Tab-separated table of C-alpha atoms and ligand atoms in Angstrom:
chain	number	residue	atom	x	y	z
A	201	MET	CA	-31.646	33.406	14.210
A	202	ALA	CA	-28.209	31.875	14.771
A	203	THR	CA	-25.210	32.371	12.605
A	204	ALA	CA	-22.802	29.920	10.728
A	205	SER	CA	-19.944	28.720	12.948
A	206	THR	CA	-17.053	30.050	11.334
A	207	ASN	CA	-15.141	26.615	10.407
A	208	GLY	CA	-18.513	24.930	11.072
A	209	ALA	CA	-18.993	21.309	9.715
A	210	PRO	CA	-20.093	20.867	6.161
A	211	ILE	CA	-22.113	17.475	6.771
A	212	LEU	CA	-23.980	16.943	10.254
A	213	VAL	CA	-25.859	13.700	11.313
A	214	ALA	CA	-28.338	13.954	14.456
A	215	SER	CA	-29.767	11.064	16.223
A	216	ASN	CA	-30.810	10.072	19.980
A	217	ARG	CA	-28.339	7.212	19.916
A	218	GLY	CA	-24.932	7.983	18.808
A	219	PRO	CA	-21.708	6.032	17.442
A	220	VAL	CA	-20.156	5.614	20.771
A	221	SER	CA	-21.140	4.833	24.538
A	222	TYR	CA	-19.260	4.764	27.610
A	223	ALA	CA	-19.225	2.605	30.732
A	224	LEU	CA	-18.148	4.073	34.155
A	225	ASP	CA	-16.360	1.836	36.407
A	226	GLU	CA	-17.897	2.886	39.708
A	227	THR	CA	-14.756	1.673	41.875
A	228	THR	CA	-11.815	3.018	39.699
A	229	GLY	CA	-13.764	5.961	37.890
A	230	GLU	CA	-12.415	4.476	34.636
A	231	LEU	CA	-14.541	5.124	31.542
A	232	THR	CA	-14.645	2.654	28.817
A	233	ALA	CA	-15.568	3.411	25.357
A	234	LYS	CA	-17.754	1.071	23.148
A	235	ARG	CA	-18.280	1.866	19.393
A	236	GLY	CA	-21.859	1.160	18.010
A	237	GLY	CA	-22.523	-0.347	14.643
A	238	GLY	CA	-25.278	-0.012	12.191
A	239	GLY	CA	-26.148	1.364	8.756
A	240	LEU	CA	-25.708	5.005	9.749
A	241	VAL	CA	-21.883	4.084	11.240
A	242	SER	CA	-20.732	2.110	8.155
A	243	GLY	CA	-22.759	4.750	5.896
A	244	LEU	CA	-20.890	7.526	7.054
A	245	SER	CA	-17.566	5.842	6.504
A	246	ALA	CA	-18.200	6.698	3.006
A	247	ILE	CA	-17.368	10.202	3.258
A	248	GLY	CA	-13.778	9.638	5.013
A	249	PRO	CA	-12.359	11.586	8.072
A	250	GLU	CA	-11.286	14.545	5.764
A	251	ALA	CA	-15.170	15.678	5.102
A	252	GLY	CA	-15.216	16.956	8.674
A	253	ALA	CA	-18.457	15.661	9.718
A	254	VAL	CA	-20.223	16.031	13.024
A	255	TRP	CA	-22.369	13.437	14.726
A	256	VAL	CA	-24.836	15.243	17.232
A	257	CYS	CA	-26.227	12.800	19.697
A	258	SER	CA	-27.488	12.611	23.486
A	259	ALA	CA	-25.524	11.169	26.294
A	260	LEU	CA	-27.758	8.039	27.525
A	261	SER	CA	-26.149	6.382	30.398
A	262	GLU	CA	-24.251	7.926	33.531
A	263	GLY	CA	-20.809	6.869	31.708
A	264	ASP	CA	-21.987	9.012	28.861
A	265	ARG	CA	-22.565	12.050	30.854
A	266	GLU	CA	-19.441	11.359	32.762
A	267	ALA	CA	-17.642	11.495	29.277
A	268	VAL	CA	-19.181	14.700	28.324
A	269	ARG	CA	-18.273	16.350	31.625
A	270	ARG	CA	-14.600	15.292	31.476
A	271	GLY	CA	-14.338	16.506	27.947
A	272	ILE	CA	-13.618	13.059	26.467
A	273	VAL	CA	-16.364	13.443	23.926
A	274	GLY	CA	-17.268	16.718	22.257
A	275	ALA	CA	-19.979	18.886	24.195
A	276	GLY	CA	-19.697	21.853	22.238
A	277	PRO	CA	-18.331	23.594	18.884
A	278	GLU	CA	-15.212	24.737	20.352
A	279	ALA	CA	-14.377	21.214	22.148
A	280	PRO	CA	-11.002	20.120	20.346
A	281	PRO	CA	-10.616	16.590	18.920
A	282	GLN	CA	-10.138	14.100	21.735
A	283	LYS	CA	-8.116	11.133	21.984
A	284	GLY	CA	-9.021	7.892	24.055
A	285	GLY	CA	-12.041	6.176	22.877
A	286	GLY	CA	-14.447	9.307	22.119
A	287	GLY	CA	-14.234	12.629	20.174
A	288	ARG	CA	-12.857	12.908	16.677
A	289	ARG	CA	-10.592	9.741	15.358
A	290	ALA	CA	-9.269	8.964	12.099
A	291	GLY	CA	-11.916	7.673	9.809
A	292	GLU	CA	-14.832	8.913	11.945
A	293	ALA	CA	-16.836	11.878	12.351
A	294	GLY	CA	-16.652	14.356	15.294
A	295	VAL	CA	-18.928	13.413	18.064
A	296	ARG	CA	-21.020	16.045	19.976
A	297	MET	CA	-22.915	14.520	22.691
A	298	LEU	CA	-25.703	16.493	24.710
A	299	ASP	CA	-25.901	16.018	28.204
A	300	ILE	CA	-29.649	16.803	28.355
A	301	ASP	CA	-31.177	16.919	31.874
A	302	ALA	CA	-31.953	13.069	32.754
A	303	ALA	CA	-35.648	13.535	33.625
A	304	THR	CA	-36.374	15.635	30.442
A	305	HIS	CA	-34.470	12.886	28.386
A	306	ALA	CA	-36.428	10.063	30.232
A	307	ASP	CA	-39.689	11.982	29.321
A	308	ALA	CA	-38.826	12.536	25.819
A	309	TYR	CA	-37.063	9.003	24.892
A	310	ASN	CA	-39.255	6.638	27.166
A	311	GLY	CA	-42.408	9.152	27.570
A	312	ILE	CA	-42.749	10.133	24.106
A	313	ALA	CA	-40.644	8.356	21.494
A	314	ASN	CA	-40.873	4.848	22.628
A	315	SER	CA	-44.183	4.867	24.504
A	316	VAL	CA	-46.387	7.056	21.920
A	317	LEU	CA	-44.535	7.701	18.564
A	318	TRP	CA	-43.246	4.152	18.368
A	319	PHE	CA	-46.523	2.478	19.284
A	320	VAL	CA	-48.383	4.735	16.832
A	321	HIS	CA	-46.178	3.939	13.820
A	322	HIS	CA	-45.825	0.029	14.944
A	323	MET	CA	-49.766	-0.037	15.666
A	324	LEU	CA	-48.844	-1.646	19.085
A	325	TYR	CA	-51.863	-0.176	21.305
A	326	GLN	CA	-54.475	-2.352	23.138
A	327	THR	CA	-56.970	0.360	22.031
A	328	PRO	CA	-60.032	-0.491	24.551
A	329	LEU	CA	-57.651	0.934	26.977
A	330	GLU	CA	-54.708	2.829	25.566
A	331	PRO	CA	-53.604	5.435	24.204
A	332	VAL	CA	-54.904	7.814	27.369
A	333	PHE	CA	-53.602	11.480	25.974
A	334	ASP	CA	-53.813	13.190	29.275
A	335	ALA	CA	-52.391	15.995	31.413
A	336	GLU	CA	-49.123	13.830	31.840
A	337	PHE	CA	-48.801	13.099	28.327
A	338	ARG	CA	-48.828	16.894	27.945
A	339	ARG	CA	-46.165	17.373	30.372
A	340	GLN	CA	-43.920	14.784	28.928
A	341	TRP	CA	-44.583	16.312	25.308
A	342	ALA	CA	-43.077	19.607	26.746
A	343	SER	CA	-39.833	17.571	27.584
A	344	TYR	CA	-39.920	16.228	24.049
A	345	GLU	CA	-40.063	19.887	22.544
A	346	THR	CA	-37.034	20.602	24.937
A	347	TYR	CA	-35.268	17.757	24.063
A	348	ASN	CA	-35.677	18.545	20.122
A	349	ARG	CA	-34.856	21.968	20.676
A	350	ALA	CA	-31.592	21.086	22.489
A	351	PHE	CA	-30.611	19.221	19.449
A	352	ALA	CA	-31.638	22.029	16.886
A	353	GLU	CA	-29.695	24.421	18.578
A	354	ALA	CA	-26.513	22.346	18.943
A	355	LEU	CA	-26.947	21.627	15.152
A	356	ALA	CA	-27.436	25.274	14.359
A	357	GLU	CA	-24.107	25.917	16.103
A	358	GLU	CA	-22.042	23.333	14.878
A	359	ALA	CA	-23.131	23.415	11.084
A	360	GLY	CA	-21.194	25.755	8.388
A	361	GLU	CA	-22.882	27.900	5.749
A	362	GLY	CA	-24.931	25.819	3.621
A	363	ALA	CA	-24.206	22.561	5.387
A	364	ALA	CA	-26.125	19.208	5.017
A	365	VAL	CA	-27.872	18.053	8.066
A	366	LEU	CA	-29.513	14.503	8.234
A	367	VAL	CA	-31.861	14.079	11.041
A	368	GLN	CA	-32.658	10.765	12.169
A	369	ASP	CA	-35.873	9.144	13.401
A	370	TYR	CA	-38.880	9.354	15.497
A	371	HIS	CA	-37.006	10.749	18.642
A	372	LEU	CA	-36.188	14.013	16.457
A	373	VAL	CA	-39.024	14.799	14.322
A	374	LEU	CA	-39.324	18.489	15.446
A	375	VAL	CA	-35.902	19.369	14.833
A	376	PRO	CA	-35.994	20.065	11.060
A	377	ARG	CA	-38.594	22.671	11.296
A	378	MET	CA	-36.968	24.208	14.607
A	379	LEU	CA	-33.516	24.255	12.730
A	380	ARG	CA	-34.979	25.551	9.591
A	381	GLU	CA	-35.839	28.740	11.987
A	382	LEU	CA	-32.648	28.790	13.261
A	383	ARG	CA	-30.733	28.399	10.072
A	384	PRO	CA	-32.443	29.067	6.901
A	385	ASP	CA	-29.370	28.645	4.802
A	386	LEU	CA	-28.788	24.675	5.699
A	387	ARG	CA	-29.949	21.587	3.794
A	388	ILE	CA	-32.065	19.519	6.166
A	389	GLY	CA	-32.977	15.754	5.385
A	390	HIS	CA	-35.120	13.884	7.791
A	391	PHE	CA	-35.052	10.012	7.665
A	392	SER	CA	-37.525	7.582	9.179
A	393	HIS	CA	-36.201	4.429	10.250
A	394	THR	CA	-39.654	3.184	11.278
A	395	PRO	CA	-42.948	2.132	9.387
A	396	TRP	CA	-45.331	5.154	9.380
A	397	ALA	CA	-48.827	4.850	10.569
A	398	PRO	CA	-51.741	4.876	8.172
A	399	PRO	CA	-54.042	8.011	8.990
A	400	GLU	CA	-56.581	6.279	10.554
A	401	TYR	CA	-54.299	5.167	13.121
A	402	PHE	CA	-52.097	8.144	13.119
A	403	ARG	CA	-55.071	10.183	13.864
A	404	MET	CA	-55.383	8.870	17.379
A	405	LEU	CA	-52.768	11.447	18.223
A	406	PRO	CA	-54.370	14.737	19.644
A	407	ASP	CA	-54.700	16.906	16.178
A	408	ASP	CA	-52.428	19.631	17.293
A	409	ILE	CA	-49.817	17.091	18.220
A	410	ALA	CA	-50.218	15.064	15.018
A	411	ALA	CA	-49.826	18.489	13.132
A	412	LYS	CA	-46.707	19.269	15.025
A	413	VAL	CA	-45.032	15.866	14.198
A	414	LEU	CA	-45.980	16.306	10.678
A	415	GLY	CA	-45.179	19.911	10.581
A	416	GLY	CA	-41.605	19.189	12.102
A	417	ILE	CA	-40.932	16.818	9.581
A	418	LEU	CA	-41.920	19.095	6.888
A	419	GLY	CA	-39.493	21.733	7.789
A	420	ALA	CA	-36.812	19.396	6.161
A	421	ASP	CA	-36.323	19.967	2.204
A	422	ARG	CA	-36.629	16.232	2.135
A	423	ALA	CA	-38.320	13.347	4.236
A	424	ALA	CA	-37.088	10.038	3.505
A	425	PHE	CA	-38.201	6.468	4.392
A	426	LEU	CA	-37.208	3.034	4.093
A	427	THR	CA	-39.885	2.015	1.650
A	428	GLN	CA	-42.410	3.190	-0.727
A	429	ARG	CA	-45.140	2.016	1.656
A	430	TRP	CA	-43.966	3.974	4.681
A	431	ALA	CA	-43.403	7.216	2.369
A	432	ASP	CA	-46.948	6.805	1.105
A	433	ALA	CA	-48.588	6.372	4.651
A	434	PHE	CA	-46.590	9.658	5.507
A	435	THR	CA	-48.076	11.631	2.420
A	436	ASP	CA	-51.525	9.909	3.441
A	437	CYS	CA	-51.428	11.396	6.943
A	438	CYS	CA	-49.926	15.008	5.753
A	439	HIS	CA	-53.459	14.886	3.395
A	440	ALA	CA	-55.612	13.706	6.396
A	441	VAL	CA	-54.324	15.912	9.047
A	442	LEU	CA	-52.904	19.258	7.147
A	443	GLY	CA	-55.313	19.044	4.083
A	444	PRO	CA	-54.474	18.185	0.499
A	445	GLY	CA	-50.911	18.661	-1.051
A	446	ILE	CA	-47.530	18.605	0.839
A	447	PRO	CA	-47.049	22.114	1.876
A	448	SER	CA	-43.561	23.607	2.001
A	449	GLY	CA	-42.465	21.652	-1.127
A	450	THR	CA	-40.796	19.039	1.185
A	451	ARG	CA	-39.736	16.370	-1.139
A	452	ILE	CA	-40.266	12.851	-0.187
A	453	GLY	CA	-37.544	9.981	-0.827
A	454	VAL	CA	-37.195	6.249	-0.460
A	455	HIS	CA	-33.707	4.554	0.561
A	456	GLY	CA	-34.010	0.776	1.050
A	457	LEU	CA	-31.006	0.315	3.457
A	458	GLY	CA	-29.363	-2.988	2.372
A	459	ALA	CA	-27.184	-5.511	4.230
A	460	ASP	CA	-23.084	-4.457	4.693
A	461	ALA	CA	-21.747	-7.384	3.022
A	462	ASP	CA	-18.184	-6.894	3.169
A	463	PHE	CA	-18.263	-6.385	6.938
A	464	LEU	CA	-20.506	-9.221	7.678
A	465	ARG	CA	-18.754	-11.792	5.383
A	466	GLY	CA	-15.664	-10.790	7.149
A	467	ARG	CA	-16.739	-10.702	10.833
A	468	ALA	CA	-18.628	-13.719	10.377
A	469	HIS	CA	-15.562	-15.796	9.684
A	470	GLU	CA	-13.718	-14.559	12.722
A	471	ALA	CA	-12.600	-16.944	15.518
A	472	ASP	CA	-15.072	-16.019	18.042
A	473	VAL	CA	-17.906	-16.896	15.713
A	474	ASP	CA	-16.380	-19.966	15.103
A	475	GLU	CA	-16.272	-21.115	18.723
A	476	ARG	CA	-20.107	-19.840	19.007
A	477	MET	CA	-20.979	-22.099	15.940
A	478	ILE	CA	-19.316	-25.310	17.974
A	479	SER	CA	-21.354	-24.420	20.974
A	480	LEU	CA	-24.713	-23.917	19.251
A	481	ARG	CA	-24.316	-26.823	17.343
A	482	GLU	CA	-23.756	-28.887	20.420
A	483	GLN	CA	-27.034	-27.408	21.845
A	484	ILE	CA	-28.881	-28.101	18.784
A	485	GLY	CA	-27.719	-31.718	18.725
A	486	THR	CA	-28.679	-34.692	16.575
A	487	ALA	CA	-31.889	-36.401	15.521
A	488	PRO	CA	-32.690	-40.069	16.767
A	489	ASP	CA	-31.246	-41.369	13.324
A	490	GLY	CA	-27.799	-39.764	14.119
A	491	SER	CA	-28.296	-36.621	11.532
A	492	PRO	CA	-27.704	-33.133	12.650
A	493	ARG	CA	-31.125	-31.645	13.836
A	494	ARG	CA	-32.453	-28.700	11.748
A	495	SER	CA	-32.501	-25.325	12.845
A	496	ILE	CA	-34.931	-22.538	13.031
A	497	VAL	CA	-33.369	-19.225	13.809
A	498	ARG	CA	-34.575	-15.674	14.789
A	499	VAL	CA	-32.477	-12.827	15.962
A	500	ASP	CA	-34.097	-9.941	17.436
A	501	ARG	CA	-33.953	-7.389	20.219
A	502	THR	CA	-36.896	-8.180	22.445
A	503	GLU	CA	-38.877	-5.619	21.060
A	504	LEU	CA	-42.645	-5.648	21.050
A	505	SER	CA	-43.062	-5.376	17.369
A	506	LYS	CA	-40.769	-8.337	16.752
A	507	ASN	CA	-43.675	-11.033	17.338
A	508	ILE	CA	-41.275	-13.254	19.377
A	509	VAL	CA	-44.055	-14.845	21.082
A	510	ARG	CA	-46.415	-15.504	18.308
A	511	GLY	CA	-43.207	-16.948	16.712
A	512	LEU	CA	-42.795	-19.358	19.474
A	513	LEU	CA	-46.439	-20.358	19.485
A	514	ALA	CA	-46.279	-21.183	15.788
A	515	TYR	CA	-43.107	-23.322	16.346
A	516	GLY	CA	-45.139	-25.189	19.256
A	517	GLN	CA	-48.013	-25.365	16.589
A	518	LEU	CA	-45.540	-27.062	14.297
A	519	LEU	CA	-44.705	-29.765	16.503
A	520	GLU	CA	-48.301	-30.344	17.243
A	521	ASP	CA	-49.555	-30.465	13.511
A	522	GLU	CA	-46.252	-31.937	12.414
A	523	PRO	CA	-45.135	-34.672	14.723
A	524	SER	CA	-42.477	-36.045	12.297
A	525	TRP	CA	-40.490	-32.717	13.059
A	526	ARG	CA	-40.249	-33.624	16.920
A	527	GLU	CA	-36.631	-34.366	17.941
A	528	ARG	CA	-35.507	-33.400	14.474
A	529	VAL	CA	-35.405	-29.710	14.753
A	530	VAL	CA	-34.658	-26.958	17.203
A	531	HIS	CA	-35.821	-23.363	17.614
A	532	VAL	CA	-32.674	-21.400	18.056
A	533	ALA	CA	-34.223	-17.826	19.632
A	534	LEU	CA	-31.754	-14.961	20.334
A	535	ALA	CA	-34.031	-12.460	22.014
A	536	TYR	CA	-31.634	-9.654	23.367
A	537	PRO	CA	-32.892	-7.209	26.034
A	538	SER	CA	-34.049	-4.055	24.761
A	539	ARG	CA	-35.806	-0.642	26.256
A	540	GLN	CA	-35.878	-2.339	29.766
A	541	ASP	CA	-36.767	1.074	31.760
A	542	LEU	CA	-40.285	0.285	30.359
A	543	LYS	CA	-42.270	-2.057	31.992
A	544	VAL	CA	-44.276	-3.318	28.982
A	545	TYR	CA	-40.924	-4.665	27.497
A	546	ARG	CA	-39.627	-6.447	30.808
A	547	ASP	CA	-43.270	-8.024	30.898
A	548	TYR	CA	-42.950	-9.060	27.192
A	549	MET	CA	-39.491	-10.692	27.970
A	550	ASP	CA	-40.986	-12.579	30.732
A	551	GLU	CA	-43.591	-13.904	28.434
A	552	VAL	CA	-41.146	-14.968	25.913
A	553	ARG	CA	-39.305	-17.140	28.465
A	554	ARG	CA	-42.261	-18.371	29.804
A	555	VAL	CA	-43.691	-19.497	26.447
A	556	ALA	CA	-40.421	-20.865	25.519
A	557	GLU	CA	-40.317	-23.217	28.803
A	558	ALA	CA	-43.730	-24.189	28.254
A	559	ILE	CA	-43.050	-25.874	24.987
A	560	ASN	CA	-39.940	-27.163	26.348
A	561	SER	CA	-41.747	-28.793	29.311
A	562	ARG	CA	-44.564	-29.829	26.795
A	563	TYR	CA	-42.571	-31.556	23.952
A	564	GLY	CA	-38.616	-31.865	25.269
A	565	THR	CA	-37.109	-35.360	26.074
A	566	ALA	CA	-33.894	-36.176	27.709
A	567	ASP	CA	-31.986	-35.251	24.811
A	568	TRP	CA	-33.859	-32.806	23.134
A	569	THR	CA	-34.499	-29.253	24.079
A	570	PRO	CA	-36.940	-28.025	21.429
A	571	VAL	CA	-36.345	-24.337	22.067
A	572	VAL	CA	-32.651	-22.966	22.863
A	573	LEU	CA	-33.317	-19.371	24.037
A	574	HIS	CA	-30.482	-16.694	24.547
A	575	LEU	CA	-31.262	-13.361	26.159
A	576	LYS	CA	-27.827	-12.096	26.677
A	577	ASP	CA	-26.662	-9.749	23.511
A	578	ASP	CA	-23.969	-11.571	21.710
A	579	PHE	CA	-23.001	-10.340	18.300
A	580	ALA	CA	-20.685	-12.933	17.426
A	581	ARG	CA	-23.498	-15.635	18.527
A	582	SER	CA	-26.078	-13.792	16.246
A	583	LEU	CA	-23.414	-14.197	13.268
A	584	ALA	CA	-23.136	-17.944	14.250
A	585	ALA	CA	-26.753	-18.581	14.263
A	586	TYR	CA	-27.081	-16.904	10.671
A	587	ARG	CA	-24.457	-19.080	9.302
A	588	LEU	CA	-25.955	-22.464	10.602
A	589	ALA	CA	-29.732	-21.633	10.308
A	590	ASP	CA	-31.879	-23.962	8.150
A	591	VAL	CA	-34.673	-21.585	8.450
A	592	ALA	CA	-34.886	-17.899	9.479
A	593	LEU	CA	-37.979	-16.744	11.345
A	594	VAL	CA	-38.552	-12.877	10.980
A	595	ASN	CA	-42.155	-12.445	11.439
A	596	PRO	CA	-42.740	-8.745	12.680
A	597	ILE	CA	-46.152	-7.066	13.363
A	598	ARG	CA	-44.564	-4.157	11.719
A	599	ASP	CA	-41.067	-3.101	10.997
A	600	GLY	CA	-39.301	-0.368	9.175
A	601	MET	CA	-37.170	-2.622	7.161
A	602	ASN	CA	-35.880	-5.558	9.374
A	603	LEU	CA	-32.091	-6.019	8.703
A	604	VAL	CA	-31.782	-9.805	9.746
A	605	ALA	CA	-34.105	-10.680	7.087
A	606	LYS	CA	-31.401	-9.065	4.746
A	607	GLU	CA	-28.273	-10.223	6.810
A	608	VAL	CA	-28.995	-14.000	6.916
A	609	PRO	CA	-28.761	-14.543	3.322
A	610	VAL	CA	-25.379	-12.715	2.893
A	611	VAL	CA	-24.096	-14.942	5.949
A	612	SER	CA	-25.610	-18.072	5.293
A	613	ASP	CA	-22.871	-21.162	5.098
A	614	GLU	CA	-25.267	-23.435	3.081
A	615	GLY	CA	-28.334	-21.462	2.190
A	616	CYS	CA	-31.243	-21.188	4.464
A	617	ALA	CA	-34.980	-20.520	3.980
A	618	LEU	CA	-36.488	-17.147	5.021
A	619	VAL	CA	-40.191	-17.092	6.486
A	620	LEU	CA	-40.937	-13.374	6.381
A	621	SER	CA	-43.730	-11.389	7.453
A	622	ARG	CA	-45.610	-9.558	4.761
A	623	GLU	CA	-45.610	-6.415	7.447
A	624	ALA	CA	-41.689	-6.181	7.288
A	625	GLY	CA	-40.495	-3.369	5.140
A	626	ALA	CA	-37.833	-5.989	3.778
A	627	TYR	CA	-40.941	-7.841	2.113
A	628	GLU	CA	-41.044	-5.172	-0.430
A	629	GLU	CA	-37.393	-6.417	-1.655
A	630	LEU	CA	-37.512	-9.986	-0.600
A	631	GLY	CA	-41.001	-11.385	-0.618
A	632	GLU	CA	-40.824	-13.387	-3.846
A	633	ASP	CA	-38.111	-15.706	-2.508
A	634	ALA	CA	-39.363	-15.575	0.740
A	635	VAL	CA	-42.039	-17.943	2.458
A	636	VAL	CA	-44.584	-15.133	3.434
A	637	VAL	CA	-46.583	-15.065	6.543
A	638	ASN	CA	-49.541	-13.002	8.015
A	639	PRO	CA	-47.563	-12.682	11.176
A	640	TYR	CA	-50.869	-12.734	13.510
A	641	ASP	CA	-51.689	-16.112	12.188
A	642	ILE	CA	-50.314	-18.858	14.261
A	643	VAL	CA	-51.555	-21.741	12.022
A	644	GLY	CA	-50.312	-20.277	8.899
A	645	THR	CA	-46.814	-19.423	10.206
A	646	ALA	CA	-46.612	-23.190	11.536
A	647	ARG	CA	-47.473	-24.255	8.101
A	648	ALA	CA	-44.831	-21.770	6.625
A	649	LEU	CA	-42.101	-23.257	8.893
A	650	HIS	CA	-43.043	-26.603	7.727
A	651	GLU	CA	-42.773	-25.643	4.109
A	652	ALA	CA	-39.573	-23.837	4.795
A	653	LEU	CA	-38.007	-26.746	6.639
A	654	SER	CA	-39.225	-28.900	3.537
A	655	LEU	CA	-37.499	-27.069	0.739
A	656	PRO	CA	-35.599	-29.076	-1.384
A	657	VAL	CA	-31.645	-28.163	-0.806
A	658	GLY	CA	-31.165	-27.147	-4.484
A	659	GLU	CA	-34.227	-24.603	-4.407
A	660	ARG	CA	-33.308	-23.442	-1.109
A	661	GLY	CA	-30.019	-22.183	-2.374
A	662	GLU	CA	-31.171	-20.714	-5.567
A	663	ARG	CA	-33.676	-18.603	-3.639
A	664	MET	CA	-31.029	-17.760	-1.098
A	665	LYS	CA	-28.573	-16.477	-4.037
A	666	ARG	CA	-31.496	-14.146	-5.174
A	667	LEU	CA	-32.257	-13.093	-1.726
A	668	ALA	CA	-28.554	-12.061	-0.947
A	669	ALA	CA	-28.618	-10.127	-4.363
A	670	ALA	CA	-31.737	-8.202	-3.343
A	671	ALA	CA	-30.328	-7.851	0.298
A	672	THR	CA	-27.170	-6.230	-0.851
A	673	ALA	CA	-28.555	-3.934	-3.792
A	674	LEU	CA	-27.991	-0.870	-1.646
A	675	PRO	CA	-25.368	-1.118	0.629
A	676	PRO	CA	-25.003	1.284	3.404
A	677	THR	CA	-22.325	3.726	2.007
A	678	ARG	CA	-24.441	4.031	-0.992
A	679	TRP	CA	-27.692	4.772	1.308
A	680	PHE	CA	-25.912	7.491	2.909
A	681	LEU	CA	-24.461	9.010	-0.355
A	682	ASP	CA	-27.709	8.958	-2.157
A	683	GLN	CA	-29.154	10.999	0.590
A	684	LEU	CA	-26.617	13.419	0.392
A	685	HIS	CA	-26.798	13.944	-3.144
A	686	ALA	CA	-30.379	14.255	-3.138
A	687	LEU	CA	-30.113	16.972	-0.888
A	688	ASP	CA	-27.882	18.832	-3.413
A	689	ASP	CA	-30.734	18.563	-6.258
B	731	F6P	O1	-35.956	1.295	14.212
B	731	F6P	C1	-35.696	2.362	14.651
B	731	F6P	C2	-34.422	2.501	15.539
B	731	F6P	O2	-34.110	3.879	15.962
B	731	F6P	C3	-33.452	1.918	15.145
B	731	F6P	O3	-32.441	2.756	14.042
B	731	F6P	C4	-32.603	1.278	16.280
B	731	F6P	O4	-32.097	0.078	15.813
B	731	F6P	C5	-33.796	0.809	17.208
B	731	F6P	O5	-35.009	1.731	16.883
B	731	F6P	C6	-32.865	1.211	18.626
B	731	F6P	O6	-33.953	1.687	19.338
B	731	F6P	P1	-33.042	2.127	21.046
B	731	F6P	O7	-32.163	3.231	20.533
B	731	F6P	O8	-34.333	2.607	21.702
B	731	F6P	O9	-32.621	0.844	21.316
């Protein structure tokens, strides 16, 4: 059992990806820090710098590892606050970045977290041939345990007596139980940002591994989810794998993370976003009658679960079934690279490109490009697309929440119709005012796009107001504080 550090942190967060990353310039050896965004970063700002929180994360790149080696970012409990990009800064948590052996991290992150647990929860396997839980899987699982143990040990070292520890996501499911064994005094929460698989799918995992995944999370005082649906699936899996009841008295919670309206509305009106709007408007162009063309916008990481290819196919179907939209609409698809170490993600990106080009060569004319596809990550362009969208297409196969569905209504300039998959977590809160689709149904999605494009402007505006209200019901700061307070109970 580890002992509490004498002036240890009262609040800790643990996640694979931290709030800061470093790029190493090979020629000059200079390190540049980049600060990340997202719900957790905004949420943590609610407690302020005086709270003395510590965020434990993993070094992900060579730049991160170099930053740890140079002591720019905290590597241990004794590491002092640092200036110059990393470490402790006013208004932020201290960061402890773990330099876990690169091969171990790759096995844990690419091999287990992203290729097994992500696939299980999003139900992505092509089951006639996969998954295959062989000796290589067992080897990678051992690395996943090592990686989880490194987090548990770091948290045990950093935490003050009775501290609250919020462990994030499928990368770190074993941490709560490991940490509980090291430090029984801590209050531990685990939060799943993904969907949770139903028992019949979850039980594809070997029985002992399924029990370890659940048992790991059940080491926490509280296990929390983005929607009731995923929380129920988790308890169903516990009953199916471990027997009736939730052993160990772990409480189950639901916190539906909302959009960060204040940040988004401010950021969306900065000059770089205005510039991107001008250039997107040029790419969308005008219809033969001189009126501006309509736009169907999507913004995603090129992630298998986001269903970008079927979205494109549905758009092609719309042009086929409703030829009156030809030359009058453009599909703006912003599909940013993700998890490019995995071949299946690289292949998926190629397929997105191929289908977009096929639609353009089938329907395009001298002055109309039906699909405008951007593959380079650009946050300002995403916000510009949100502002000008007539229709937002959010059609994931399965998604923990999907914040794009919540952000568009908040930022939209003139009201935008939302086509939303019933398999996105956001459907629970936004379903009533969206045009809802079965993400596998191409013809149905094409019909939904037509309906959304045809919504009278007044109705579109009314729906958008209600969508924006629902989307901002639980801002990131309250989402974070609610979880902290729930751990006190
Ligand atoms: O949805 C789960 C999640 O961990 C998100 O919190 C995050 O946006 C996404 O996956 C990012 O994944 P990665 O760190 O692999 O890019």
